[in-house]
Coordinates of C-alpha atoms in Angstrom, one line a residue:
Chain A
X293 CA -39.6 278.8 15.9
X294 CA -40.0 275.4 14.0
X295 CA -37.1 273.2 13.4
X296 CA -36.0 269.7 12.4
X297 CA -33.3 267.6 13.6
X298 CA -32.0 264.6 11.6
X299 CA -30.2 262.0 13.7
X300 CA -27.2 260.5 11.9
X301 CA -25.4 262.5 9.3
X302 CA -24.3 259.1 7.6
X303 CA -26.3 255.9 7.4
X304 CA -25.0 252.7 5.7
X305 CA -27.3 249.7 4.9
X306 CA -26.8 246.7 2.8
X307 CA -28.7 246.3 -0.4
X308 CA -32.1 244.7 0.4
X309 CA -32.1 245.8 4.0
X310 CA -34.5 248.2 5.9
X311 CA -33.8 251.9 5.5
X312 CA -34.5 254.0 8.5
X313 CA -33.7 257.7 8.4
X314 CA -34.6 259.6 11.5
X315 CA -36.3 263.1 11.7
X316 CA -37.5 264.9 14.7
X317 CA -39.4 268.2 14.7
X318 CA -40.0 271.0 17.1
X319 CA -43.1 273.2 16.6
X320 CA -45.6 274.9 18.6
X321 CA -48.3 274.5 16.0
X322 CA -49.3 271.4 13.8
X323 CA -46.2 271.0 11.5
X324 CA -46.3 270.4 7.7
X325 CA -43.3 268.1 7.1
X326 CA -41.5 267.1 4.0
X327 CA -38.8 264.6 3.0
X328 CA -36.6 265.6 -0.2
X329 CA -33.9 263.5 -1.8
X330 CA -30.8 265.0 -3.4
X331 CA -28.5 263.0 -5.7
X332 CA -25.2 264.4 -6.5
X333 CA -24.9 267.7 -8.4
X334 CA -28.8 267.6 -8.6
X335 CA -31.6 269.7 -7.2
X336 CA -33.9 268.4 -4.4
X337 CA -36.7 266.1 -5.3
X338 CA -39.8 265.7 -3.2
X339 CA -40.2 262.1 -1.8
X340 CA -43.4 262.9 0.4
X341 CA -45.0 265.4 2.6
X342 CA -47.3 265.2 5.7
X343 CA -50.2 267.7 5.8
X344 CA -52.3 266.1 8.6
X345 CA -54.5 264.2 6.3
X346 CA -52.9 260.9 7.4
X347 CA -50.2 259.9 9.7
X348 CA -48.8 257.3 7.4
X349 CA -47.6 258.9 4.2
X350 CA -46.5 257.0 1.1
X351 CA -44.1 258.7 -1.3
X352 CA -42.3 257.8 -4.5
X353 CA -39.7 255.1 -5.0
X354 CA -41.2 252.9 -2.2
X355 CA -40.6 255.3 0.7
X356 CA -43.0 256.2 3.4
X357 CA -42.9 258.1 6.5
X358 CA -45.0 258.1 9.8
X359 CA -46.0 261.2 11.6
X360 CA -45.9 260.4 15.4
X361 CA -47.0 263.4 17.5
X362 CA -46.3 261.8 20.9
X363 CA -42.7 261.3 19.8
X364 CA -42.4 264.5 17.6
X365 CA -41.0 262.3 14.9
X366 CA -41.3 261.9 11.0
X367 CA -38.8 259.0 10.2
X368 CA -38.4 257.9 6.7
X369 CA -38.4 254.1 5.9
X370 CA -38.1 251.7 3.0
X371 CA -38.4 248.1 3.5
X372 CA -35.7 247.2 1.0
X373 CA -32.9 249.3 0.0
X374 CA -31.7 249.5 -3.7
X375 CA -28.4 250.8 -4.9
X376 CA -30.1 253.7 -6.5
X377 CA -31.4 255.0 -3.1
X378 CA -27.7 256.2 -2.3
X379 CA -28.2 259.9 -2.1
X380 CA -28.6 262.8 0.5
X381 CA -31.9 263.1 2.3
X382 CA -33.5 266.1 3.8
X383 CA -36.2 266.5 6.3
X384 CA -37.9 269.9 6.2
X385 CA -40.7 271.7 8.1
X386 CA -42.8 274.3 6.4
X387 CA -43.3 277.6 8.2
X388 CA -44.8 280.8 7.6
X389 CA -42.2 283.1 6.5
X390 CA -42.1 287.0 7.0
X391 CA -43.4 287.5 3.5
X392 CA -46.6 286.0 2.0
X393 CA -44.9 282.7 1.1
X394 CA -44.0 279.8 3.1
X395 CA -40.4 278.9 4.1
X396 CA -38.8 275.4 4.4
X397 CA -36.6 274.9 7.4
X398 CA -34.2 272.1 6.5
X399 CA -32.5 269.6 8.7
X400 CA -28.8 269.1 8.2
X401 CA -29.3 266.0 6.0
X402 CA -28.3 262.3 6.0
X403 CA -26.2 260.8 3.5
X404 CA -27.4 257.4 2.7
X405 CA -24.8 254.7 1.5
X406 CA -26.1 251.4 0.1
X407 CA -23.6 248.5 0.3
X408 CA -23.6 245.7 -2.3
Chain B
X51 CA -43.5 268.4 -18.6
X52 CA -43.9 271.2 -16.4
X53 CA -40.7 272.0 -14.6
X54 CA -38.2 274.3 -13.1
X55 CA -35.1 275.0 -15.3
X56 CA -31.9 276.5 -14.3
X57 CA -29.2 277.8 -16.6
X58 CA -26.4 277.3 -16.8
X59 CA -25.8 274.0 -14.8
X60 CA -22.1 275.1 -14.2
X61 CA -20.8 278.5 -14.0
X62 CA -17.2 279.5 -13.6
X63 CA -16.6 283.2 -12.7
X64 CA -13.5 285.2 -11.5
X65 CA -13.2 286.8 -8.0
X66 CA -15.1 290.1 -8.1
X67 CA -16.6 289.5 -11.5
X68 CA -20.4 289.9 -11.5
X69 CA -22.4 287.0 -12.6
X70 CA -26.0 286.3 -13.1
X71 CA -27.9 282.8 -12.7
X72 CA -31.1 282.1 -14.4
X73 CA -34.3 280.3 -13.3
X74 CA -37.4 279.7 -15.4
X75 CA -40.6 277.7 -14.7
X76 CA -43.5 276.3 -16.6
X77 CA -45.6 275.7 -13.5
X78 CA -47.2 279.2 -13.4
X79 CA -46.4 279.2 -9.7
X80 CA -46.7 282.5 -7.7
X81 CA -43.5 282.1 -5.6
X82 CA -39.9 281.7 -6.8
X83 CA -37.2 281.1 -4.2
X84 CA -33.3 281.1 -4.3
X85 CA -31.3 278.9 -2.0
X86 CA -27.6 278.7 -1.6
X87 CA -26.3 275.2 -0.6
X88 CA -22.6 274.9 0.2
X89 CA -20.9 271.5 0.4
X90 CA -22.4 269.1 2.7
X91 CA -24.7 271.5 4.2
X92 CA -28.6 272.0 3.9
X93 CA -30.0 274.7 1.6
X94 CA -30.2 278.1 2.9
X95 CA -32.9 280.6 1.8
X96 CA -31.5 283.7 0.2
X97 CA -34.8 285.4 -0.8
X98 CA -38.0 284.7 -2.6
X99 CA -40.7 286.6 -4.8
X100 CA -44.4 286.3 -4.2
X101 CA -45.6 287.5 -7.6
X102 CA -43.7 290.8 -7.7
X103 CA -43.2 291.2 -3.9
X104 CA -39.6 290.7 -3.0
X105 CA -38.8 289.3 0.4
X106 CA -35.1 289.2 1.4
X107 CA -33.9 287.0 4.3
X108 CA -32.3 289.1 7.2
X109 CA -28.9 287.4 6.8
X110 CA -28.5 287.6 3.0
X111 CA -25.5 289.6 2.0
X112 CA -26.0 292.8 0.0
X113 CA -23.8 291.3 -2.6
X114 CA -26.8 289.1 -3.6
X115 CA -29.7 290.5 -5.7
X116 CA -32.6 289.2 -7.6
X117 CA -34.9 290.3 -10.4
X118 CA -38.2 288.7 -11.5
X119 CA -39.2 290.4 -14.8
X120 CA -42.3 288.2 -15.2
X121 CA -44.0 285.1 -13.7
X122 CA -41.9 282.7 -15.4
X123 CA -38.3 284.0 -14.9
X124 CA -36.3 284.9 -11.9
X125 CA -32.5 285.9 -11.8
X126 CA -29.9 285.8 -9.1
X127 CA -27.2 288.4 -9.6
X128 CA -23.9 288.3 -7.5
X129 CA -22.4 291.5 -7.8
X130 CA -18.9 290.9 -6.6
X131 CA -18.4 287.1 -6.1
X132 CA -16.0 286.1 -3.4
X133 CA -14.4 282.8 -2.8
X134 CA -17.0 282.2 -0.1
X135 CA -19.8 282.4 -2.7
X136 CA -18.9 279.3 -4.4
X137 CA -21.9 276.8 -4.0
X138 CA -24.8 275.2 -5.5
X139 CA -27.5 277.8 -6.1
X140 CA -31.0 276.2 -6.0
X141 CA -34.2 277.8 -7.6
X142 CA -37.6 276.6 -6.4
X143 CA -41.2 277.6 -7.0
X144 CA -44.5 277.0 -5.2
X145 CA -48.0 278.0 -5.7
X146 CA -48.1 280.1 -2.6
X147 CA -51.2 278.5 -1.1
X148 CA -52.3 279.2 2.5
X149 CA -50.7 277.3 5.3
X150 CA -47.3 275.6 5.5
X151 CA -48.3 272.7 3.2
X152 CA -47.2 274.7 0.1
X153 CA -44.9 272.4 -1.7
X154 CA -41.7 273.8 -3.3
X155 CA -40.5 272.3 -6.5
X156 CA -36.7 272.6 -7.1
X157 CA -34.7 272.9 -10.2
X158 CA -31.4 271.1 -10.9
X159 CA -29.2 273.9 -9.5
X160 CA -26.3 275.8 -10.7
X161 CA -22.8 275.0 -9.5
X162 CA -20.8 278.1 -9.1
X163 CA -17.1 278.2 -9.1
X164 CA -15.2 281.3 -8.1
X165 CA -11.5 281.4 -9.2

């Protein structure tokens, strides 16, 4: 079974500092990996996805993630945090479901706080 | 803009009183999903439709039902809501392409309160 683990349920950074949110995956086949962001009382918005085309994936709002097979990791980074980045971030792996569609298996989420 | 729309955004119901949540999409996607998200937890898949084919997750309670009358609309029916069903309900859609890279697009969610 495929799964993801997000290390750190809460991360705090100062405005302008590097953001690093950690995600490790477990998969017996090449994984499809996603990062979503969720603002309070909102749905999930896709930040970026890895589909094996390139190991460094650039997403929206200045975020990027690097797929490292040797470390089974897909960490999310942003060089300089902004107050508007404060939100919940979910890493997910796409798996084949029992039906004909694909299922997302989510990590437990990381709440990012940006301090002024 | 093409999007996933959920109505209402906030729903209050009484214990045991049936409630229906609505989702519509203008993306013309084949697949529609319903997730339940409780406070400070990850979304949990309840079921999905691939076109008209319904796929229920093994641990989804019988209290939860779904209907998809056409490509654009999908409904979540909770027959007898309990206090434990209070949550954010998220609808998502995807094209349903081969492989796990199929991307899901989420609506804004409906926050359900059970009194």
